């Protein structure tokens, strides 16, 4: 989970193309889930940072963290604010706000600028602000800002910073290549081979069997609250509606007659033809080819002899054929019989020689003959219009503030209320409950909704079935009652105590190796219940090959100094490892084949570009000057994790 949260804030260039954003504006708008009521400068006189001549208020940071948290919940519906903050969410958001403000001032001092017209153009290009026509719609724009609590000034400042970064940083990040001499040390690093040893000290053999009592277990629970916390749950109210719930007006004979009259050509007699044809550059060549065909040579053979090829059209009406040739040519072509050669005829592409391949005549249909087809099409169109109108009416009611209960009562829809659900749809308090599989989109959307009581519409089956819903209540993430988890607490406590013993044994082994013993001797002296010593190692370039995760012991081995020994904790209180690095072999950079160096240099260019941008951002902060109020940041962290009152 923590890795996924951190990944949201980092990419090769993406971080610095979004310095002013908690998330990229375009992404946030596409998801339509940016919340908060940010203002700029201090709120209540409390500033968490001063960047050059600009203050970043605690209110702005709080709102931006909440926006980032809501964004993270799109991918991890069960994510809690506490987990988000503990994974570094506040620090990442504050860094981006600071870097955005610093970069803005730094770029401005260097003479870079962004015009209002350029920002207007970027706003107009955002799909979230497009109306029915696909173009920018001012009403849609204003509604979006109002619904999501974003001021136009905030949006424009974010876009200004993004555009400045694009002007100054993007060209640096897109380094096309680096010199082979710069790549040689990295090539040597990738070809480096390491050999070492490892042993595992499991926690389970050292876990105590005694029960420490409720007081000790409650203390253990308070120290490991996040591990035992039940994620946030939501009670959802919803009412389903589909095409069957929507009355559809009957198709009348008068409507059928009107369609028949308005589309008389469609129901009248018609003829389509298919042609094989060759297009030539001049009349002389066309005459020569036509003469060959009339003399008995096939059209394709004659075309091939001229260095060309014959193509076959689709079924064309006379008017369609005229559009590609001329009215006169079409008239001649449609007067010919099947198999006749037509042309040469001059067209916009050259001179055409064509042969009639197929003639399909379609007789006229009377009103009686066409009625069933027209009736079916009209009925389908009316049904589509009815469900769209019904959907829009419910959407308008929800947008107007109507509750789900009011919408259901007004439309005579059955209102259903779920128990408190996890994002998976499971109800911890009612294990037997299982929502219908088709409701998965509704549950997912309900965990993306901002708050309680707000009406929304979810699509259950595309164009067929929908649900109007609201989150009735939110049950905050919290540990279950002590008595309910006591058995699990006791088991975890025992493993945690065993982990401490395993840690002490690992440290003793390290001390013995550092004192001159071999790893095998140190392990033997540490006592029973310790794994045997295993050889580990390999080539650095092989780490993570084929997308496989790098084993933690190898990751540590390739970060150690030669002849050193380290401990490695295994997550989940499973034990500890001791790693010893015995041998490092790295080739001479100048002796590596140039082709191999060149292959390594190519993917290194983006990394160098990103490093240059990192340095540019650091220089921007140094020049404008940055001061962070660490105490206020700590207070906000405590507030958002529920351990302190709201900071003002």
XYZ file of C-alpha atoms in Angstrom:
648
model
C 0.000 0.000 0.000
C 2.757 2.441 0.947
C 4.595 1.725 -2.298
C 1.475 2.488 -4.303
C 0.952 5.781 -2.470
C 4.528 6.861 -3.018
C 4.321 5.905 -6.679
C 1.456 8.341 -7.106
C 3.855 11.200 -6.410
C 6.881 10.048 -8.378
C 7.879 9.389 -11.944
C 10.826 10.228 -14.112
C 9.526 13.633 -15.191
C 5.939 13.587 -14.013
C 6.762 14.860 -10.542
C 8.227 18.048 -11.910
C 5.617 18.513 -14.593
C 3.163 18.675 -11.693
C 5.074 20.755 -9.167
C 2.037 22.928 -8.583
C -0.307 19.978 -8.306
C -1.081 17.378 -5.743
C -2.205 15.462 -8.810
C -2.025 16.565 -12.422
C -4.921 18.877 -13.177
C -5.993 16.879 -16.221
C -6.065 13.607 -14.275
C -7.870 15.129 -11.324
C -10.492 16.667 -13.593
C -10.992 13.462 -15.534
C -11.724 11.684 -12.265
C -13.885 14.604 -11.104
C -13.002 14.030 -7.465
C -10.961 17.049 -6.419
C -12.354 18.443 -3.202
C -11.471 21.100 -0.663
C -11.758 24.839 -0.351
C -8.196 26.036 -0.706
C -7.190 29.630 -0.459
C -3.733 31.019 -0.805
C -1.544 32.427 1.912
C -2.099 31.849 5.597
C -5.414 30.815 7.057
C -5.984 32.193 10.530
C -2.426 33.552 10.455
C -0.898 30.031 10.432
C 1.638 29.370 7.664
C 3.374 26.032 7.283
C 5.933 27.420 4.855
C 7.312 30.639 3.438
C 8.659 30.337 -0.103
C 10.336 33.538 -1.248
C 7.602 36.145 -1.051
C 4.732 33.645 -0.859
C 3.173 31.952 2.179
C 1.631 28.494 2.194
C -1.118 28.355 4.798
C -2.019 25.365 6.906
C -5.520 25.460 5.415
C -4.177 25.149 1.905
C -1.889 22.272 2.864
C -4.750 20.530 4.683
C -7.022 20.818 1.654
C -4.326 19.695 -0.748
C -3.554 16.649 1.395
C -7.246 15.774 1.389
C -7.317 16.154 -2.394
C -4.321 13.834 -2.717
C -5.942 11.389 -0.299
C -9.151 11.360 -2.351
C -7.076 10.763 -5.460
C -5.255 7.835 -3.826
C -8.587 6.331 -2.800
C -9.528 6.018 -6.470
C -7.054 3.145 -6.687
C -7.249 2.028 -3.044
C -10.820 2.478 -1.775
C -9.941 1.064 1.654
C -7.084 3.506 2.247
C -7.394 5.458 5.503
C -6.198 9.001 6.040
C -3.939 7.776 8.835
C -2.237 5.264 6.534
C -1.902 7.898 3.825
C -0.280 10.374 6.218
C 1.978 7.748 7.795
C 3.226 6.764 4.328
C 4.508 10.295 3.761
C 1.483 11.913 2.158
C 1.814 15.269 3.958
C 5.524 15.568 3.223
C 5.041 14.757 -0.455
C 2.233 17.282 -0.851
C 4.117 20.005 1.012
C 7.216 19.360 -1.109
C 5.177 19.818 -4.276
C 3.568 23.022 -3.036
C 6.961 24.418 -2.035
C 8.595 23.381 -5.296
C 5.714 24.799 -7.305
C 5.937 28.203 -5.621
C 9.742 28.239 -5.806
C 9.774 27.245 -9.450
C 7.192 29.913 -10.280
C 9.272 32.691 -8.730
C 12.554 31.313 -10.078
C 11.242 31.039 -13.646
C 9.703 34.511 -13.479
C 13.021 36.019 -12.367
C 14.690 34.328 -15.353
C 12.275 36.038 -17.717
C 9.845 33.211 -18.401
C 6.166 34.078 -18.484
C 2.705 32.672 -19.080
C -0.003 34.790 -20.646
C -3.647 34.740 -19.658
C -4.451 33.625 -23.200
C -2.181 30.592 -22.861
C -3.890 29.594 -19.610
C -7.288 30.141 -21.248
C -6.233 27.792 -24.033
C -5.151 25.101 -21.587
C -8.476 25.369 -19.733
C -10.384 25.139 -23.016
C -8.490 21.958 -23.904
C -9.438 20.101 -20.701
C -12.121 17.491 -21.554
C -13.844 17.964 -18.196
C -15.001 21.406 -19.325
C -16.437 20.316 -22.670
C -20.163 20.569 -23.302
C -22.376 18.368 -25.459
C -20.763 19.772 -28.609
C -17.328 18.634 -27.428
C -16.101 22.213 -27.084
C -15.421 24.297 -23.966
C -18.620 25.215 -22.123
C -18.505 28.071 -19.588
C -21.484 26.677 -17.654
C -19.848 23.256 -17.337
C -16.635 24.974 -16.211
C -18.355 27.027 -13.516
C -20.450 24.084 -12.303
C -17.369 21.900 -11.981
C -15.467 24.489 -9.954
C -18.473 25.080 -7.697
C -19.224 21.394 -7.145
C -15.610 20.590 -6.306
C -14.842 23.652 -4.200
C -12.083 24.924 -6.481
C -11.635 28.620 -7.103
C -10.790 29.823 -10.593
C -7.768 31.622 -9.131
C -6.474 28.337 -7.713
C -6.929 26.573 -11.020
C -5.193 29.345 -12.937
C -2.250 29.408 -10.520
C -1.809 25.654 -10.859
C -1.914 25.881 -14.642
C 0.534 28.795 -14.631
C 3.036 26.762 -12.630
C 2.588 23.724 -14.848
C 3.167 25.791 -17.989
C 6.296 27.380 -16.512
C 7.662 23.948 -15.661
C 6.909 22.730 -19.172
C 8.806 25.683 -20.641
C 11.880 25.365 -18.457
C 12.094 21.760 -17.299
C 10.543 19.620 -20.024
C 13.353 20.205 -22.562
C 15.905 19.188 -19.922
C 14.027 16.023 -19.010
C 13.857 14.916 -22.614
C 17.596 14.453 -23.038
C 17.991 12.474 -26.252
C 21.277 10.785 -25.309
C 24.372 10.918 -23.135
C 28.042 10.490 -24.036
C 29.374 6.944 -23.978
C 32.121 8.050 -21.580
C 29.466 9.024 -19.035
C 27.758 5.662 -19.434
C 30.883 3.539 -18.905
C 30.848 3.627 -15.065
C 27.169 2.678 -15.075
C 27.845 -0.183 -17.464
C 30.532 -1.427 -15.097
C 28.118 -1.116 -12.195
C 25.471 -3.198 -13.984
C 28.056 -5.884 -14.822
C 29.261 -6.021 -11.230
C 29.067 -9.441 -9.547
C 28.736 -9.990 -5.820
C 29.013 -13.086 -3.665
C 27.977 -13.420 -0.079
C 26.311 -15.563 2.582
C 23.024 -15.381 4.428
C 21.328 -17.101 7.336
C 17.756 -16.881 8.607
C 16.726 -16.676 12.259
C 12.980 -17.436 12.454
C 10.876 -15.779 15.157
C 8.417 -18.622 15.780
C 10.768 -20.949 17.743
C 11.459 -18.139 20.204
C 7.849 -17.020 20.662
C 6.685 -17.353 24.313
C 3.770 -19.649 25.094
C 2.533 -17.694 28.135
C -0.406 -15.284 28.128
C 0.784 -11.815 29.244
C -2.699 -10.687 30.350
C -5.167 -8.081 29.097
C -3.142 -5.035 30.129
C -0.106 -6.084 28.092
C -2.247 -7.017 25.106
C -4.109 -3.708 25.216
C -0.784 -1.893 25.260
C 0.314 -4.006 22.300
C -2.916 -3.082 20.501
C -2.328 0.635 21.059
C 1.184 0.253 19.648
C -0.062 -1.646 16.591
C -3.406 0.034 16.035
C -3.049 0.243 12.249
C -2.457 -3.499 11.917
C -5.712 -4.389 13.632
C -7.806 -1.542 12.273
C -10.905 -2.481 10.295
C -10.924 -0.250 7.176
C -13.549 2.390 6.641
C -17.032 0.997 5.918
C -19.962 2.685 4.234
C -23.719 2.200 4.423
C -25.196 2.686 0.942
C -28.766 3.511 -0.008
C -29.687 2.796 -3.606
C -32.569 2.295 -5.981
C -32.197 0.475 -9.299
C -33.895 1.510 -12.501
C -33.678 0.148 -16.029
C -35.497 0.302 -19.337
C -38.358 -1.783 -17.950
C -39.103 0.927 -15.372
C -39.400 3.631 -18.017
C -42.706 4.125 -19.868
C -42.183 4.302 -23.630
C -44.789 6.018 -25.857
C -46.381 3.732 -28.423
C -45.485 4.100 -32.089
C -48.430 5.450 -34.071
C -49.415 4.769 -37.667
C -49.126 8.490 -38.381
C -45.486 8.466 -37.247
C -44.755 5.484 -39.460
C -46.389 7.178 -42.449
C -44.363 10.342 -41.858
C -41.071 8.438 -41.730
C -42.033 6.618 -44.923
C -42.871 9.890 -46.664
C -39.782 11.751 -45.413
C -37.528 8.922 -46.606
C -39.286 8.039 -49.826
C -36.019 7.506 -51.678
C -34.969 4.886 -49.153
C -38.076 2.801 -49.796
C -38.307 3.385 -53.543
C -36.798 1.138 -56.201
C -33.003 1.297 -56.249
C -30.035 -0.258 -57.933
C -26.454 -0.640 -56.787
C -23.465 -1.697 -58.832
C -19.998 -2.951 -58.120
C -17.128 -2.085 -60.459
C -13.631 -3.377 -61.115
C -11.550 -0.437 -62.277
C -8.084 0.808 -63.144
C -7.025 4.453 -62.883
C -4.388 5.585 -65.425
C -2.387 8.823 -65.647
C -3.380 9.884 -69.204
C -5.951 9.210 -71.912
C -3.530 7.448 -74.267
C -2.622 4.851 -71.665
C -6.298 4.433 -70.761
C -7.267 3.917 -74.438
C -4.511 1.341 -74.870
C -5.613 -0.596 -71.787
C -9.285 -0.477 -72.790
C -8.378 -1.782 -76.259
C -6.523 -4.746 -74.746
C -9.496 -5.607 -72.537
C -11.960 -5.358 -75.413
C -9.587 -7.597 -77.374
C -9.954 -10.366 -74.832
C -7.326 -9.608 -72.150
C -8.653 -9.589 -68.597
C -8.767 -6.245 -66.821
C -6.383 -7.373 -64.088
C -3.867 -8.781 -66.604
C -3.990 -5.621 -68.700
C -3.467 -3.501 -65.609
C -0.562 -5.661 -64.453
C 1.108 -5.347 -67.852
C 0.897 -1.571 -67.476
C 2.493 -1.757 -64.011
C -0.825 -1.092 -62.272
C -3.488 -3.084 -60.450
C -7.258 -3.268 -60.646
C -9.373 -2.455 -57.608
C -12.992 -3.333 -56.834
C -15.467 -0.824 -55.432
C -18.195 -1.539 -52.941
C -21.851 -1.564 -53.878
C -22.522 1.972 -55.141
C -25.650 3.866 -56.084
C -25.563 6.042 -59.188
C -25.225 9.177 -57.091
C -22.383 7.673 -55.054
C -20.553 6.665 -58.229
C -21.096 10.134 -59.677
C -19.447 11.653 -56.607
C -16.211 9.824 -57.463
C -16.395 10.378 -61.230
C -18.995 12.634 -62.852
C -22.738 12.618 -63.463
C -22.227 11.758 -67.125
C -19.838 8.917 -66.344
C -22.219 7.532 -63.719
C -25.135 7.673 -66.138
C -23.122 5.723 -68.724
C -21.910 3.194 -66.152
C -25.424 2.528 -64.845
C -26.772 2.152 -68.397
C -24.248 -0.620 -69.162
C -24.941 -4.310 -68.621
C -23.133 -6.663 -66.247
C -19.714 -7.491 -67.727
C -19.579 -4.412 -69.981
C -16.458 -2.242 -70.057
C -17.022 1.437 -69.346
C -14.602 4.202 -70.294
C -12.029 5.548 -70.417
C -13.622 8.301 -68.300
C -11.759 11.312 -66.966
C -12.012 11.809 -63.183
C -10.236 13.908 -60.624
C -7.652 11.142 -60.105
C -6.927 10.446 -63.775
C -8.541 8.325 -66.493
C -10.683 5.396 -65.345
C -11.427 2.154 -67.180
C -14.137 0.157 -65.369
C -16.041 -3.089 -65.801
C -19.496 -3.727 -64.332
C -19.026 -6.654 -61.929
C -22.376 -6.897 -60.152
C -25.827 -5.324 -60.583
C -28.199 -5.484 -57.607
C -31.741 -4.275 -58.157
C -33.924 -3.571 -55.150
C -37.665 -3.207 -55.829
C -39.737 -0.475 -54.254
C -41.515 -1.195 -50.985
C -45.008 -0.032 -50.162
C -45.925 1.585 -46.848
C -47.434 -1.722 -45.716
C -44.243 -3.609 -46.594
C -41.963 -1.125 -44.796
C -44.169 -0.577 -41.731
C -42.726 -3.302 -39.492
C -39.158 -2.185 -40.113
C -40.053 1.450 -39.446
C -42.082 0.518 -36.350
C -39.171 -1.457 -34.864
C -36.705 1.375 -35.485
C -39.070 3.995 -34.050
C -39.744 1.840 -30.990
C -36.007 1.436 -30.413
C -35.415 5.174 -30.764
C -38.287 6.014 -28.419
C -37.000 3.539 -25.832
C -33.526 5.103 -26.026
C -34.952 8.605 -25.701
C -37.149 7.534 -22.793
C -34.306 6.047 -20.735
C -32.111 9.073 -21.479
C -34.884 11.465 -20.416
C -35.576 9.375 -17.307
C -31.866 9.295 -16.419
C -31.481 13.038 -16.988
C -34.540 13.802 -14.879
C -33.086 11.832 -11.966
C -29.710 13.481 -12.468
C -31.348 16.910 -12.430
C -33.226 16.030 -9.254
C -30.004 14.861 -7.570
C -28.133 17.953 -8.727
C -30.978 20.055 -7.373
C -30.490 18.610 -3.896
C -33.149 15.881 -3.826
C -32.290 12.971 -1.540
C -32.214 9.380 -2.716
C -35.295 8.702 -0.585
C -37.170 11.527 -2.351
C -36.112 10.347 -5.807
C -37.131 6.760 -5.042
C -40.489 7.823 -3.610
C -41.222 10.165 -6.511
C -40.347 7.524 -9.108
C -41.827 4.606 -7.134
C -38.489 2.810 -7.065
C -37.561 0.268 -4.408
C -35.060 1.768 -1.963
C -32.462 -0.666 -0.577
C -30.044 -0.069 2.286
C -26.896 -2.131 2.711
C -25.110 -2.928 5.952
C -21.767 -1.222 6.524
C -19.631 -2.452 3.620
C -15.935 -2.638 2.938
C -14.755 -1.669 -0.574
C -14.809 -5.365 -1.472
C -18.552 -5.474 -0.718
C -18.041 -7.625 2.372
C -19.911 -6.629 5.541
C -17.790 -7.468 8.636
C -20.804 -7.221 10.975
C -22.921 -9.457 8.700
C -20.610 -12.147 7.246
C -23.503 -13.830 5.425
C -24.315 -10.687 3.440
C -23.124 -10.576 -0.162
C -24.246 -7.901 -2.628
C -25.214 -8.994 -6.124
C -22.131 -9.096 -8.410
C -23.715 -6.503 -10.713
C -23.553 -3.957 -7.867
C -19.733 -3.922 -7.848
C -19.560 -0.633 -9.845
C -21.980 1.002 -7.400
C -19.947 -0.072 -4.340
C -16.719 1.088 -5.966
C -18.192 4.499 -6.794
C -19.679 4.840 -3.317
C -16.167 4.634 -1.846
C -15.025 7.377 -4.218
C -17.862 9.721 -3.241
C -16.746 12.649 -1.120
C -19.249 12.543 1.716
C -22.529 11.412 3.199
C -25.978 12.113 1.753
C -24.901 13.271 -1.711
C -26.871 11.644 -4.511
C -25.104 10.012 -7.452
C -25.967 7.759 -10.376
C -23.992 4.603 -11.159
C -24.124 2.604 -14.375
C -24.818 -1.063 -13.660
C -25.201 -2.291 -17.255
C -24.138 0.120 -19.994
C -27.173 1.848 -21.552
C -29.492 -0.618 -19.818
C -29.470 -0.521 -16.024
C -28.576 2.183 -13.494
C -28.740 2.982 -9.797
C -29.331 6.237 -7.972
C -27.458 6.027 -4.667
C -26.020 7.889 -1.733
C -23.681 7.074 1.129
C -25.995 7.134 4.145
C -23.237 6.913 6.732
C -19.511 6.361 6.996
C -18.055 4.157 9.711
C -14.531 5.415 10.331
C -11.650 2.979 10.288
C -10.984 1.746 13.829
C -9.839 -1.357 15.692
C -12.640 -3.772 16.623
C -13.546 -4.327 20.313
C -10.678 -5.780 22.345
C -12.561 -8.948 23.243
C -13.249 -9.644 19.574
C -9.570 -9.607 18.586
C -7.935 -10.850 21.781
C -6.989 -14.218 20.304
C -5.366 -12.565 17.277
C -3.624 -10.065 19.545
C -2.192 -12.870 21.665
C -0.860 -14.665 18.582
C 0.684 -11.484 17.176
C 2.155 -10.546 20.566
C 3.868 -13.925 20.817
C 5.371 -13.563 17.342
C 6.463 -9.994 18.139
C 8.234 -11.202 21.293
C 9.859 -14.008 19.304
C 10.946 -11.397 16.769
C 12.799 -9.535 19.505
C 14.726 -12.675 20.445
C 15.498 -13.350 16.789
C 16.744 -9.758 16.448
C 19.058 -10.122 19.441
C 20.485 -13.368 18.049
C 21.010 -11.717 14.644
C 22.873 -8.854 16.290
C 24.997 -11.310 18.284
C 25.930 -13.130 15.090
C 26.927 -9.835 13.436
C 29.067 -8.913 16.432
C 30.780 -12.302 16.326
C 31.540 -11.997 12.593
C 32.868 -8.479 13.085
C 35.046 -9.934 15.850
C 36.765 -12.290 13.417
C 34.584 -15.404 13.242
C 33.221 -16.771 10.009
C 29.466 -16.615 9.499
C 29.271 -20.412 9.841
C 31.122 -20.294 13.177
C 28.959 -17.440 14.487
C 25.746 -19.252 13.553
C 26.887 -22.461 15.212
C 27.720 -20.579 18.401
C 24.312 -18.795 18.448
C 22.437 -21.939 19.409
C 19.631 -24.058 17.932
C 16.655 -23.039 15.789
C 18.747 -20.999 13.363
C 18.865 -21.761 9.650
C 21.945 -22.955 7.833
C 24.265 -20.569 6.025
C 23.430 -20.224 2.326
C 25.444 -18.725 -0.538
C 23.763 -15.780 -2.264
C 24.774 -13.391 -5.022
C 24.702 -12.706 -8.725
C 25.112 -9.893 -11.216
C 23.537 -6.483 -10.576
C 21.977 -6.368 -14.045
C 20.030 -9.530 -13.244
C 18.207 -7.911 -10.314
C 14.552 -7.433 -11.195
C 14.941 -9.221 -14.540
C 11.658 -10.012 -16.313
C 9.827 -7.720 -13.898
C 10.348 -10.060 -10.950
C 10.697 -8.426 -7.519
C 14.217 -8.262 -6.110
C 14.581 -10.446 -2.993
C 15.277 -8.200 0.034
C 18.485 -10.042 0.896
C 19.908 -9.428 -2.597
C 18.835 -5.786 -2.521
C 20.742 -5.389 0.743
C 23.756 -7.345 -0.553
C 24.142 -4.952 -3.494
C 24.098 -1.906 -1.206
C 26.733 -3.126 1.275
C 30.459 -2.467 1.529
C 32.789 -5.381 0.818
C 33.527 -7.602 3.855
C 30.685 -6.031 5.851
C 27.833 -7.850 7.595
C 24.284 -6.557 8.098
C 20.967 -7.600 9.626
C 17.678 -7.596 7.719
C 14.257 -7.742 9.391
C 11.674 -9.938 7.681
C 8.249 -8.224 7.763
C 5.322 -9.722 9.626
C 7.414 -10.753 12.647
C 8.697 -13.738 10.670
C 12.309 -13.373 11.735
C 15.633 -11.789 10.856
C 18.413 -12.460 8.371
C 22.135 -11.878 8.626
C 23.864 -11.003 5.341
C 27.620 -11.044 4.793
C 29.253 -9.675 1.626
C 32.482 -11.525 0.819
C 33.395 -10.665 -2.764
C 32.792 -7.820 -5.255
C 33.970 -8.050 -8.864
C 33.484 -5.034 -11.103
C 34.987 -4.827 -14.617
C 37.196 -1.999 -15.819
C 34.774 0.518 -17.407
C 37.141 1.138 -20.325
C 37.345 -2.577 -21.120
C 33.583 -2.974 -21.702
C 32.507 -3.450 -25.319
C 31.298 -0.163 -26.891
C 28.077 -1.817 -28.100
C 27.167 -2.795 -24.554
C 27.943 0.690 -23.256
C 25.787 2.215 -26.012
C 22.879 -0.075 -25.096
C 23.118 1.076 -21.486
C 23.517 4.756 -22.417
C 20.169 4.963 -24.181
C 17.898 4.282 -21.164
C 20.184 6.347 -18.930
C 19.336 9.595 -20.733
C 15.904 10.048 -19.075
C 17.437 9.350 -15.673
C 20.072 12.032 -16.253
C 17.379 14.450 -17.398
C 15.385 13.795 -14.261
C 18.462 14.308 -12.104
C 19.098 17.672 -13.767
C 15.501 18.710 -13.048
C 15.936 17.639 -9.409
C 18.969 19.892 -9.204
C 17.127 22.719 -10.965
C 14.270 22.483 -8.460
C 16.735 22.445 -5.567
C 18.439 25.543 -6.969
C 15.071 27.279 -7.343
C 14.309 26.652 -3.666
C 17.784 27.803 -2.630
C 17.542 31.067 -4.574
C 14.092 32.124 -3.412
C 14.572 30.838 0.134
C 12.314 28.335 1.904
C 11.323 28.193 5.571
C 9.214 25.300 6.917
C 7.269 25.479 10.185
C 7.977 21.903 11.288
C 5.952 22.202 14.477
C 2.847 23.230 12.537
C 3.376 20.399 10.052
C 3.625 17.972 12.973
C 0.381 19.371 14.440
C -1.382 18.920 11.105
C -0.064 15.364 10.892
C -1.485 14.640 14.341
C -4.804 16.254 13.369
C -5.223 14.213 10.196
C -4.383 10.967 11.986
C -6.951 11.735 14.697
C -4.440 12.371 17.465
C -4.975 16.121 17.867
C -7.668 18.799 17.371
C -7.943 20.814 14.162
C -5.030 23.193 13.583
C -5.960 26.837 12.929
